[in-house]
Coordinates of C-alpha atoms in Angstrom, one line a residue:
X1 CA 24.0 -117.8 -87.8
X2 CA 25.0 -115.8 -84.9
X3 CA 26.0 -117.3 -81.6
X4 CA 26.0 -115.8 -77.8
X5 CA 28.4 -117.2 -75.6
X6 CA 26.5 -118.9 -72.7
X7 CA 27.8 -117.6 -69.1
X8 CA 28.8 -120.8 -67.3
X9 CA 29.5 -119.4 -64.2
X10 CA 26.5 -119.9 -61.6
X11 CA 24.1 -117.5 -60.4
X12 CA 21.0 -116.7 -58.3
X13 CA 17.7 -116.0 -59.9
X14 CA 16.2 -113.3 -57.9
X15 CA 13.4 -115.5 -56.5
X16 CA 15.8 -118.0 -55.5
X17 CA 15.2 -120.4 -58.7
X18 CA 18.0 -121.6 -60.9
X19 CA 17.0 -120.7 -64.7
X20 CA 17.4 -123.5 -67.1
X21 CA 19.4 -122.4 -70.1
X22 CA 16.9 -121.2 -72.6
X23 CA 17.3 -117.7 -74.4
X24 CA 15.0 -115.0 -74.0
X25 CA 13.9 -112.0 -76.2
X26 CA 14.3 -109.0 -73.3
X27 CA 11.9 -105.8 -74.3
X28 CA 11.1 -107.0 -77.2
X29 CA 14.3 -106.3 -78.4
X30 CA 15.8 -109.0 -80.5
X31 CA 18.6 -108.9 -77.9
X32 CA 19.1 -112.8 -76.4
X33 CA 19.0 -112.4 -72.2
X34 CA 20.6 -115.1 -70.5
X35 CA 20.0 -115.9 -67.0
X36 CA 23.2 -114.6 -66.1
X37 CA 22.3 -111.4 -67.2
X38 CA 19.3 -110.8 -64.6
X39 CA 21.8 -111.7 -61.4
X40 CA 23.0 -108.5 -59.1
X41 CA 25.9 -107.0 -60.4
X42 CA 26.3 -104.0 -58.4
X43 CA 25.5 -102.4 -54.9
X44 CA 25.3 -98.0 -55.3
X45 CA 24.3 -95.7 -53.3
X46 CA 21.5 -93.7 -54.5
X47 CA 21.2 -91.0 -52.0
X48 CA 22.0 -90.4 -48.0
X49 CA 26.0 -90.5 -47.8
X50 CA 27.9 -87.8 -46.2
X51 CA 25.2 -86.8 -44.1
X52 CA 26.0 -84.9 -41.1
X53 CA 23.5 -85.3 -37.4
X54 CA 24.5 -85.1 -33.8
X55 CA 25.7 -88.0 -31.8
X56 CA 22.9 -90.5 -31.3
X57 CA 20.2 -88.7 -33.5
X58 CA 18.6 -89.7 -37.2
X59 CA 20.0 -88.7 -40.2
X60 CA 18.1 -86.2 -41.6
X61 CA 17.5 -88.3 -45.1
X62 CA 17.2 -91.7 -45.5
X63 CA 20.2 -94.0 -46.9
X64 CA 18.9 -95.7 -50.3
X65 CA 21.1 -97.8 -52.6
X66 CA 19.9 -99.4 -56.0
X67 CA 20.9 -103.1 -56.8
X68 CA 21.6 -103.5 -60.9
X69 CA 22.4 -106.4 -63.0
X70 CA 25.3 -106.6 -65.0
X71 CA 23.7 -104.6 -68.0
X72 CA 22.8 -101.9 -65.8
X73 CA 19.1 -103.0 -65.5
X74 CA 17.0 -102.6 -61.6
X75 CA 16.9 -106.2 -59.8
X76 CA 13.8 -106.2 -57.6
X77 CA 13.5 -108.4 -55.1
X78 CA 16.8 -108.5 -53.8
X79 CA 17.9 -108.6 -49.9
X80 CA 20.4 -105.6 -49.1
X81 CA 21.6 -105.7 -45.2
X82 CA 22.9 -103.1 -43.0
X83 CA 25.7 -103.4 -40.7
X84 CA 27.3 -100.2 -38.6
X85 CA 30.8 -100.4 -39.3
X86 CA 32.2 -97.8 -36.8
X87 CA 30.3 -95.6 -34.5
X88 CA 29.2 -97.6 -32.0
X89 CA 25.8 -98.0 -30.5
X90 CA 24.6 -96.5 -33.7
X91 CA 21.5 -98.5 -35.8
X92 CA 20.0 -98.9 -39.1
X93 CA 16.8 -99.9 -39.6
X94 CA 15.6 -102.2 -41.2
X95 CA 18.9 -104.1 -41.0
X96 CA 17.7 -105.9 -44.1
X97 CA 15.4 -104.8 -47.3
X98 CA 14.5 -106.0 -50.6
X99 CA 14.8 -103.6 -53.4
X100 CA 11.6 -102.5 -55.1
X101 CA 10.9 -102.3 -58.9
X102 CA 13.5 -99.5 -59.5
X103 CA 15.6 -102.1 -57.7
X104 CA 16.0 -99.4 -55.0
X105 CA 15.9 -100.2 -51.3
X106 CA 15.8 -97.6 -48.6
X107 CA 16.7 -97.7 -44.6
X108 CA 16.8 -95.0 -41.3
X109 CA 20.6 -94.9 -40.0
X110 CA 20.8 -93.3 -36.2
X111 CA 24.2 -92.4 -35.8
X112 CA 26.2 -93.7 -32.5
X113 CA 27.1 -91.4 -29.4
X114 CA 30.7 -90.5 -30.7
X115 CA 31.2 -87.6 -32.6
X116 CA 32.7 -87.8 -35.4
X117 CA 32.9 -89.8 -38.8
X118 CA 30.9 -93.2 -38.9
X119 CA 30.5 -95.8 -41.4
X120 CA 28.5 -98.5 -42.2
X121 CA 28.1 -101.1 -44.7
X122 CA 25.9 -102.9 -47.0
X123 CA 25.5 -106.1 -48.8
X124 CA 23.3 -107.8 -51.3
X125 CA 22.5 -111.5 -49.8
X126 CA 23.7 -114.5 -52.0
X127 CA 25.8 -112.2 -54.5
X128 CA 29.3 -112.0 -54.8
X129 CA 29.8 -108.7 -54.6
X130 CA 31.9 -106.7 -52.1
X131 CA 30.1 -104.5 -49.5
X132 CA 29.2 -101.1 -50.4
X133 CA 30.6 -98.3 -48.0
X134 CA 28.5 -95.4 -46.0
X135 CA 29.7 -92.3 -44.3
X136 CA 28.4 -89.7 -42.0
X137 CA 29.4 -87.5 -39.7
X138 CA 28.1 -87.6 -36.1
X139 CA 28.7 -83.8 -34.8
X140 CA 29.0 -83.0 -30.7
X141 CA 25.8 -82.6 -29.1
X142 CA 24.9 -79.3 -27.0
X143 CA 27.0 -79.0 -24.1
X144 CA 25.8 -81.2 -20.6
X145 CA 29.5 -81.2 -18.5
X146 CA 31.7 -78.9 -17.6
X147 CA 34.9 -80.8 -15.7
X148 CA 38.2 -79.6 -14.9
X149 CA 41.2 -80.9 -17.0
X150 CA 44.1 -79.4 -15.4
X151 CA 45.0 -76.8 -12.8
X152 CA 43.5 -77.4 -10.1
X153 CA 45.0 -77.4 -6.2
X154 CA 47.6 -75.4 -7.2
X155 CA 50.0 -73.3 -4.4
X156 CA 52.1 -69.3 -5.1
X157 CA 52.9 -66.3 -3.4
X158 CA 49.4 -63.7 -2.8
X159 CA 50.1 -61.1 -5.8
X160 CA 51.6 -64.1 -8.4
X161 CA 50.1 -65.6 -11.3
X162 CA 49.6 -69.7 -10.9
X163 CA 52.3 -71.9 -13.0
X164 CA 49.6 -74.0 -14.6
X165 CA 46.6 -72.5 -16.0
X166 CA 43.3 -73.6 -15.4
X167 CA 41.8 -75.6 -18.2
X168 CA 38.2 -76.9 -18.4
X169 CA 36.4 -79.3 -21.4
X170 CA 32.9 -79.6 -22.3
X171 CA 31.4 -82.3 -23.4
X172 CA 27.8 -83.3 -24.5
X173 CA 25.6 -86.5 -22.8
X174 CA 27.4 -89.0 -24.7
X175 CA 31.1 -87.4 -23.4
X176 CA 31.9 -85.7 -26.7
X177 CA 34.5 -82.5 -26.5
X178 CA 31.9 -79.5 -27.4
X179 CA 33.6 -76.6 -29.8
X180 CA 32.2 -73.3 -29.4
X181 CA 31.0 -73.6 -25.6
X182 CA 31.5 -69.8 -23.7
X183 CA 33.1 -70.3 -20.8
X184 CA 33.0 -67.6 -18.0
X185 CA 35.5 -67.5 -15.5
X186 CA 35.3 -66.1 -12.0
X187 CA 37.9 -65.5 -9.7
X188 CA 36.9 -65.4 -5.4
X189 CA 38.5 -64.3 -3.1
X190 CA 40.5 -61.7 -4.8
X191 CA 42.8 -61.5 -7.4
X192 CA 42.0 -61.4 -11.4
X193 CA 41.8 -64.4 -14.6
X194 CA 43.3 -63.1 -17.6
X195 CA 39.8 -63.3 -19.8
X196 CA 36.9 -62.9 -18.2
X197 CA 34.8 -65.7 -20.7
X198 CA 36.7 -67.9 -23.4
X199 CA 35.0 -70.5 -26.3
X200 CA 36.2 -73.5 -26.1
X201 CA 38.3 -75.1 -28.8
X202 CA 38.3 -78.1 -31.2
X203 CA 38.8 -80.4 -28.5
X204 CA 36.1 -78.8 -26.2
X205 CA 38.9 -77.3 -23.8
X206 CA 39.3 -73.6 -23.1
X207 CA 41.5 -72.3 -20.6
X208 CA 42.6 -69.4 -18.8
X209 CA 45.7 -67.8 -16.4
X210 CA 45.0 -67.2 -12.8
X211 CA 46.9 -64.8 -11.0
X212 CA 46.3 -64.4 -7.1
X213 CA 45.0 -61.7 -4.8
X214 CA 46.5 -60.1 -1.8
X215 CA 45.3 -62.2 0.7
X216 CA 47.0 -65.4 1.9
X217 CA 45.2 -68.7 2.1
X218 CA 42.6 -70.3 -0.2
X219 CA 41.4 -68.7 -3.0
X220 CA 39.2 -69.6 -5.5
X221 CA 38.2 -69.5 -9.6
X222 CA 34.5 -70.6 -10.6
X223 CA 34.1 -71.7 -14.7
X224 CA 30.8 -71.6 -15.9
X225 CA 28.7 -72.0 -19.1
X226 CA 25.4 -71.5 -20.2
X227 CA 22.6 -74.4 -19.9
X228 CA 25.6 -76.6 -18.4
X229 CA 24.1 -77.1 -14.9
X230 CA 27.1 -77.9 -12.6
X231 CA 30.0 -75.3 -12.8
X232 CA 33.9 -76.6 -11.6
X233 CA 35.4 -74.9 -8.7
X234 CA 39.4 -74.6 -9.4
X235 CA 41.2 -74.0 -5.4
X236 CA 44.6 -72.5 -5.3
X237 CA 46.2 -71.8 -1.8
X238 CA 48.0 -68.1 -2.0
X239 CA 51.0 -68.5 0.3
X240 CA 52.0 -65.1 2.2
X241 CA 55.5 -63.5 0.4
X242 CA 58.5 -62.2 1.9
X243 CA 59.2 -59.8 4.1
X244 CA 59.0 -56.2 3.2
X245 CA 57.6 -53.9 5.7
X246 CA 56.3 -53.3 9.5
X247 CA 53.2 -52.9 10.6
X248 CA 51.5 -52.4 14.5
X249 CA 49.5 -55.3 15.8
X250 CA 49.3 -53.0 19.2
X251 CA 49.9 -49.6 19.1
X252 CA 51.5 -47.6 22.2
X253 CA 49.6 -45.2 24.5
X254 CA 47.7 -42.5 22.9
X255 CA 48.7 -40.4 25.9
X256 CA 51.6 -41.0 28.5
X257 CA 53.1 -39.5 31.3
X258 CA 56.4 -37.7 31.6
X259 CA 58.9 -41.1 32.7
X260 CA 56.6 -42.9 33.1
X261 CA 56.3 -46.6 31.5
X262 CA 53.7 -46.6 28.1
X263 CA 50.5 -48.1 29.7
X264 CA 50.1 -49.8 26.4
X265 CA 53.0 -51.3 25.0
X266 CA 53.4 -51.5 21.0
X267 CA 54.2 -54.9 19.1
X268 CA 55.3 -54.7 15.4
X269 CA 54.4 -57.3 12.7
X270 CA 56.4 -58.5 9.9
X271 CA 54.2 -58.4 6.4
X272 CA 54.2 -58.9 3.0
X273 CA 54.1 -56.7 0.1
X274 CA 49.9 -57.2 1.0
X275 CA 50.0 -57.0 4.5
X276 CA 49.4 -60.7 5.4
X277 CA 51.8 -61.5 8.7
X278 CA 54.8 -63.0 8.0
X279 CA 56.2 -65.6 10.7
X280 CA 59.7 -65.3 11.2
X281 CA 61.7 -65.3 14.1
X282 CA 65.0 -63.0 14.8
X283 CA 64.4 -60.3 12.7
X284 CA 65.9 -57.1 14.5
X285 CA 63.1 -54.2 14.9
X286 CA 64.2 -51.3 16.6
X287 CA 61.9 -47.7 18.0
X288 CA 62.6 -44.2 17.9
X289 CA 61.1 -41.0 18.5
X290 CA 59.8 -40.0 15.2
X291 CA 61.6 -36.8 14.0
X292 CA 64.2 -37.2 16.4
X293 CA 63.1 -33.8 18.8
X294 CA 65.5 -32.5 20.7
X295 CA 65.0 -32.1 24.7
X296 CA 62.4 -35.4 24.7
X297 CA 64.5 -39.2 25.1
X298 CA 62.6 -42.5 24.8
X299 CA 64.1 -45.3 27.2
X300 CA 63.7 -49.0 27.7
X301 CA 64.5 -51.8 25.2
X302 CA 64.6 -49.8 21.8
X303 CA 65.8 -52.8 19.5
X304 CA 63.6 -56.2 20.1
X305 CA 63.9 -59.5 17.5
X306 CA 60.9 -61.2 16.2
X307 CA 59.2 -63.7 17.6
X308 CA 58.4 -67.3 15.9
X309 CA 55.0 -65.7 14.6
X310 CA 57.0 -62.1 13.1
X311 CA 55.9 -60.6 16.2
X312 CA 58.6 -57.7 18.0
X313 CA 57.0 -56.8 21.6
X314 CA 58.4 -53.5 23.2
X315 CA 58.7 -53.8 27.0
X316 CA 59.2 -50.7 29.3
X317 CA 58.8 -47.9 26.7
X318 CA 58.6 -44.5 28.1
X319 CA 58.8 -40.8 26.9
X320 CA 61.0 -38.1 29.2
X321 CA 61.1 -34.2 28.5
X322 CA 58.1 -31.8 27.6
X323 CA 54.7 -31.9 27.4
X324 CA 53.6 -32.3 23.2
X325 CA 52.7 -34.6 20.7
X326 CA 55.2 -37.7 19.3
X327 CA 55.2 -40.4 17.7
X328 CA 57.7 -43.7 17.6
X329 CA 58.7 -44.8 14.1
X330 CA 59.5 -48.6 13.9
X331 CA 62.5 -49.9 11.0
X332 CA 64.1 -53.2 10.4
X333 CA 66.8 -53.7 7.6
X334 CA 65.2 -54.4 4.2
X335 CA 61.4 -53.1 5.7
X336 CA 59.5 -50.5 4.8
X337 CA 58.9 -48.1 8.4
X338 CA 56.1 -47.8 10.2
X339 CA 54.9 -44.7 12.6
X340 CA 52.8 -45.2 15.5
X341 CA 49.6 -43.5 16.6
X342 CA 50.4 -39.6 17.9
X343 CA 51.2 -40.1 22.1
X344 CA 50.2 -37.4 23.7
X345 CA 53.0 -36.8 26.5
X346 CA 51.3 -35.5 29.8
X347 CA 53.8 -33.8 32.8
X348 CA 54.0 -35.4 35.9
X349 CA 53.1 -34.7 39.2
X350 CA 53.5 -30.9 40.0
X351 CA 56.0 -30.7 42.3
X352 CA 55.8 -28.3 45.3
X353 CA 59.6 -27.4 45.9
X354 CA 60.6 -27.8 42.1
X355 CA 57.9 -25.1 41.0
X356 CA 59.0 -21.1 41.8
X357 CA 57.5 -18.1 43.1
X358 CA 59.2 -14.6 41.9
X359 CA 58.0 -10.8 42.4
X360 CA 59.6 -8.1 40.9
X361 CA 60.1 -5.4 42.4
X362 CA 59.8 -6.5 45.7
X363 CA 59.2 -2.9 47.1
X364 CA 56.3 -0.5 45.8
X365 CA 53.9 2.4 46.3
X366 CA 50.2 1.7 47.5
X367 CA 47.8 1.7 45.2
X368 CA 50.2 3.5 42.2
X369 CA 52.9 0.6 42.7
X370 CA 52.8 -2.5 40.9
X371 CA 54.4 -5.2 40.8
X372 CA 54.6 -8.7 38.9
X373 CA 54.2 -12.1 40.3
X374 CA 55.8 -15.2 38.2
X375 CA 54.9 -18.5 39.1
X376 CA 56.7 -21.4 36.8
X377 CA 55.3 -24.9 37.8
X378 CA 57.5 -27.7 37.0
X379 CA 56.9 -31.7 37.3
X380 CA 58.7 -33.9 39.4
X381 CA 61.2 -34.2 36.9
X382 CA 62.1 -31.0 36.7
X383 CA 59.8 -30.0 33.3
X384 CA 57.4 -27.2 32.7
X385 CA 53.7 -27.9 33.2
X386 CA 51.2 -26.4 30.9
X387 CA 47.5 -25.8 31.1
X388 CA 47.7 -25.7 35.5
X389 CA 45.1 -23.3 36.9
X390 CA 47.5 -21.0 39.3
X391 CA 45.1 -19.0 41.9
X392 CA 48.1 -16.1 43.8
X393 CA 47.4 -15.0 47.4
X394 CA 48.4 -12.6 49.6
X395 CA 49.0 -12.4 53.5
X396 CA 47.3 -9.2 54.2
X397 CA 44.7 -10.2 51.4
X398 CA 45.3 -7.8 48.8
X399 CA 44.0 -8.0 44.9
X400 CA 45.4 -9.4 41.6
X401 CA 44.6 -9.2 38.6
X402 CA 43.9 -11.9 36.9
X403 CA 42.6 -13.1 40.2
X404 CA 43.7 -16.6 38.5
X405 CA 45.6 -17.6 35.3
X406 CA 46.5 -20.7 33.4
X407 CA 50.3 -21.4 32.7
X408 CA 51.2 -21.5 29.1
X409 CA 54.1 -24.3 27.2
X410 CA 56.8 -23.1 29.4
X411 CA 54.5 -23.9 32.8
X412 CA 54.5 -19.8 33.3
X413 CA 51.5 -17.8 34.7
X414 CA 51.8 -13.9 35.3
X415 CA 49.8 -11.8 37.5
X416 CA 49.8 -8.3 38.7
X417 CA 49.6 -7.1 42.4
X418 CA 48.7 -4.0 43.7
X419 CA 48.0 -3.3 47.7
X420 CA 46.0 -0.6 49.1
X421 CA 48.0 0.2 51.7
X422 CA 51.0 0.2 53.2
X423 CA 52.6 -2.8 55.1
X424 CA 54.5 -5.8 54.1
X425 CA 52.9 -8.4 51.6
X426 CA 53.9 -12.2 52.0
X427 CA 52.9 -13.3 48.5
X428 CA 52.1 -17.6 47.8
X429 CA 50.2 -19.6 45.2
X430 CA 47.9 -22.9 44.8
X431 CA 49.1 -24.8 41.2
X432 CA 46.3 -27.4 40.4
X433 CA 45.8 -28.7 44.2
X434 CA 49.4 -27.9 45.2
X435 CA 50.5 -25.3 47.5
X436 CA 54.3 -23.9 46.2
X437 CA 56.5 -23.8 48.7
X438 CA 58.1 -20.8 47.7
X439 CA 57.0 -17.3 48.8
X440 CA 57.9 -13.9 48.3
X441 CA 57.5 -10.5 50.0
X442 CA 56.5 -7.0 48.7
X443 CA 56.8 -3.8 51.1
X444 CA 54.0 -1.3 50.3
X445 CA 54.4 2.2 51.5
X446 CA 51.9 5.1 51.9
X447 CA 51.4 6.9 48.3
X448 CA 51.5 10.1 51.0
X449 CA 49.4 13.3 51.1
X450 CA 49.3 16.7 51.7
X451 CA 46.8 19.2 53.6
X452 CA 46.6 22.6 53.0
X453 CA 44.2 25.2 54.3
X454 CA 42.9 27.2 51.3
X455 CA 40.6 29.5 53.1
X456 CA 41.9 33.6 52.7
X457 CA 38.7 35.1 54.2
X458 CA 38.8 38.8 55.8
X459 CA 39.0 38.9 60.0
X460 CA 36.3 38.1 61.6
X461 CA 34.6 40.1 63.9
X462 CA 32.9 39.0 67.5
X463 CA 33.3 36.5 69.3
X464 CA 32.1 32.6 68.6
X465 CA 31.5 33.5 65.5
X466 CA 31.9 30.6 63.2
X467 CA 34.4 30.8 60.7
X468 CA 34.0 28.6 57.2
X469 CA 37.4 27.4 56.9
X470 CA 38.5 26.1 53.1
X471 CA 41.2 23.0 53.3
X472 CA 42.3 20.9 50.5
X473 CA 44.7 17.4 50.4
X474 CA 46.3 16.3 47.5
X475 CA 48.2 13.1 47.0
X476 CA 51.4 12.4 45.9
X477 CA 49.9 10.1 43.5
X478 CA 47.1 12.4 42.4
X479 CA 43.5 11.7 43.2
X480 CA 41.2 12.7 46.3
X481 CA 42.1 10.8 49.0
X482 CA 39.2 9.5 51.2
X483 CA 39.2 10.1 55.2
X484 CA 39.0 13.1 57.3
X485 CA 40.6 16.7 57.9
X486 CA 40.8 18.1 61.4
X487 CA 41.4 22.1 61.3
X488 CA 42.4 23.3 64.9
X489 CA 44.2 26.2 66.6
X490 CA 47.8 26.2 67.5
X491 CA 47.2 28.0 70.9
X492 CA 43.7 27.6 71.6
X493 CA 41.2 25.5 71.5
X494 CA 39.0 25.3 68.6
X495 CA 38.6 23.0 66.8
X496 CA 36.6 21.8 63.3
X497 CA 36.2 18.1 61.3
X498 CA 34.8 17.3 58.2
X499 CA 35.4 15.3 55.2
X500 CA 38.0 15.9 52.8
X501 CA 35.0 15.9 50.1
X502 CA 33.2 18.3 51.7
X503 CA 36.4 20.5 51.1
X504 CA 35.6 23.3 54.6
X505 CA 34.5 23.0 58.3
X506 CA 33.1 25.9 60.4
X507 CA 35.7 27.0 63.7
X508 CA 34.8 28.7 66.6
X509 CA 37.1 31.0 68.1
X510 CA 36.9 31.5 72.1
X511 CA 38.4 35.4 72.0
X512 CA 39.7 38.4 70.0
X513 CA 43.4 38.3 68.5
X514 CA 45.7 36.8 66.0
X515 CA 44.8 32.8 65.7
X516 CA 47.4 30.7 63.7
X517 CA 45.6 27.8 62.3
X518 CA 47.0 24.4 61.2
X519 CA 44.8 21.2 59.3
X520 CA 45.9 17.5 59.0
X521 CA 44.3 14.5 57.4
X522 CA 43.5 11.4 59.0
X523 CA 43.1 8.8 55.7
X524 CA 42.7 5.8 53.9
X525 CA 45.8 4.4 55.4
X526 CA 47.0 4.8 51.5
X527 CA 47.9 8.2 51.8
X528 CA 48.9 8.6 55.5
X529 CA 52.4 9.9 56.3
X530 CA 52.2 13.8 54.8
X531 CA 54.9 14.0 52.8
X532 CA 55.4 18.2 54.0
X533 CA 54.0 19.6 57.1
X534 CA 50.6 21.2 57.1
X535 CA 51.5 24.8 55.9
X536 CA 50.0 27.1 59.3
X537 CA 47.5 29.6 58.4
X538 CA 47.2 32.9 60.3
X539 CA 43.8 35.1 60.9
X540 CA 43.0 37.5 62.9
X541 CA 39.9 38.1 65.6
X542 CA 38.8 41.5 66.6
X543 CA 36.0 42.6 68.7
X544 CA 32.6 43.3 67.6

């Protein structure tokens, strides 16, 4: 005979009931199956574990787990129960199941809102067996936030990159760190980022370096992602850098006159490396003429310090010497120069007594003389005055030519005078609306002339018979005088006039005999004075 050894440890039948101890054939088998036998033995899982889903979703399969006895067998009917082990605010549902024929049970587990691994357990009611373990794996959600981590508020020169860089994280609706989220970065207000988009890491950060632009004061650096609705604002202040060059707040007069005080007085400003005013006080800035010209001086305070805001202001600037185009160039030690505006210095008032008259020479011929009138206008500073309208005169009036001129750079005009007759000449001239005082004086004499009588005719015959008597006057200076030649006798009384362009006038003698004939020219007042005496011409009357 064959015995089984009876189990006398307890157990629970899987209705509830205790079994008395009476042996069974299972299956038809020949096999004795104890009450024992039929009890749960083991808790596995079936199918489910490991499953990946997003924070707070559904796995994608349900869990199942399979209850067996100790031979292996499915117990139906048992209670299995669900409990979330980690992962908080997750569920599974049911939270309690009885197996099914294949001793199989199966439940719904909705992971909680943090992302990564969760577990849970499970347990067959009334069995001593130890829990059976799940796992999944609750991935990030899509991205919701965008929030600064670090970064922000920071302070550094205009032109410098920020100490910290700016670092952002992205997280889903349940606060999880996102991995993978774009990030697009944008600086204001000048300056640059040193990637224009970056994906944030593991730990849903992604970060970038800021480096400043040129202008002082706030600046700012927007982050941004796609389908994330509020973008982070990251405000850095960009302080203003050292000094390192000059520039002109105010710049002088763009025209001046000659010693006379700059209308508009320049102030130089202490800047950066990117313009942006720098406020110090005492630094030295000093003005000269740019180019350093010789004959022009600049006076007044030439050296000023700064002012509590950077600020040098020039007082009582002004340019002496000719009339042209300067400019002021501003240093400081350790700045970079600046050069003012072009200032167009302007003469000063044209003086009377300080301008000149001159003619040269002082004594000509009339009408074939010449002579040159210079008239230099000066300021009352003595300097040359350009671009003056001079208009000459003359005391008889008399002609020039130009009638007016226009002194050049060295406050000259030139003009040519030429009188028509003789006499003296007292020669003045109007500069602008100023009468010189200075005056010259040119003597003009007669160009002189000379009559001839040109007639050689035979003797006439009879008495008051007109004779056609030929003259001619010539000029020392060539040409045909105008005026009048008078053709007499030089013992009698006859007499003719005409025209010296009509060349002949017809004389009437009063009796027979030798006549001695003389002619002399009555002119222009040019050509008066003869320079020889009228050459006598004899001809002889006889009786008819």
């Amino acid at each position: 005979m064959v015995h089984r050894v009876l189990h006398t440890s307890s157990y629970r039948a899987a209705a509830g009931s205790v079994v008395a101890g009476w042996a069974l054939l299972a299956c038809g088998s020949d096999r004795l199956l104890l009450p024992a036998d039929a009890a749960p033995a083991t808790l596995t899982v079936v199918a489910g574990n490991n499953q990946t889903a997003q924070v707070g979703e559904a796995l994608a399969a349900a869990i199942v787990l399979r209850v067996s006895d100790a031979t292996g067998r499915p117990v139906s009917g048992a209670h299995v129960s669900f409990q979330v082990a980690s992962g908080t605010g997750g569920s599974i549902s049911p939270a309690t199941g009885t197996t099914n024929s294949s001793g199989e049970v199966a439940a719904q587990w909705e992971l909680g809102p943090q992302a990564g691994a969760q577990s849970a357990k499970a347990s067959v009611e009334g069995a001593d067996l130890a829990p059976t373990t799940l796992t999944a794996f609750a991935a990030a959600g899509v991205a919701a936030r965008l929030e600064i981590v670090r970064g922000d508020d920071q302070t550094a020169p205009v032109g410098t990159t920020l100490p910290d860089s700016l670092v952002v994280l992205a997280t889903d609706a349940s606060g999880n760190p996102v991995e993978g989220v774009g990030v697009a970065w944008a600086p204001e207000n000048g300056g640059s980022v040193s990637a224009n988009a970056v994906a944030t890491a593991a730990d849903g950060r992604a970060g970038i370096q800021r480096t400043l632009g040129p202008a002082a004061g706030q600046q700012a650096t927007v982050a941004s992602a796609s389908g994330v609705p509020d973008a982070p604002v990251f405000s850095a202040t960009a302080t203003t850098g050292a000094a390192g060059k000059l520039t002109l707040v105010a710049q002088p007069s763009a025209t001046a006159i000659n010693g006379r005080a700059l209308a508009e007085q320049p102030r130089a400003q202490l800047v950066d490396a990117f313009n942006n005013p720098v406020t110090q006080a005492g630094v030295a800035v000093t003005v000269a003429i740019d180019g350093n010209p010789s004959g022009v001086q600049l006076s007044g305070q030439r050296t000023v310090p700064t002012d509590a805001q950077g600020v040098a202001a020039f007082d009582g600037l002004s340019l002496t010497g000719p009339a042209g185009t300067y400019a002021l160039r501003f240093t400081g030690s350790a700045l970079a120069d600046v050069v003012s505006r072009p200032i167009q210095l302007q003469a000063g008032p044209i003086s009377a007594s300080g301008s000149s008259l001159s003619v040269s020479p002082n004594s000509i011929v009339a009408i074939a003389g010449r002579s040159t009138v210079t008239v230099t206008v000066r300021d009352d500073l003595g300097f040359p005055v350009s671009g003056v309208s001079v208009v000459p005169a003359a005391s008889p009036a008399a002609a020039f030519e130009p009638a007016s001129g226009t002194t050049e750079g060295s406050g000259i005009a030139t003009f040519q005078f030429n009188a028509p007759l003789a006499g003296t000449y007292r020669i003045s001239a109007r500069a602008g609306s100023v009468e010189l005082a200075q005056t010259a004086e040119v003597s003009v004499t007669s160009a002189g002339s000379t009559t001839t009588i040109t007639s050689d005719v035979p003797d006439p015959s009879g008495l008051f018979i007109p004779l056609t008597v030929a003259f001619q006057v010539t000029s020392a200076v060539g040409g045909v005088p105008d005026g009048t030649v008078t053709v007499r006798e030089v013992e009698g009384s006859g007499t003719c006039t005409a025209p010296v362009s009509a060349g002949s006038c017809e004389l009437r003698f009063s009796g027979v005999g030798s006549r001695t004939l003389v002619a002399s020219y009555s002119g222009d007042g040019a050509h008066d004075g003869s320079s020889s005496v009228p050459e006598p011409h004899e001809v002889f009357l006889i009786a008819p």
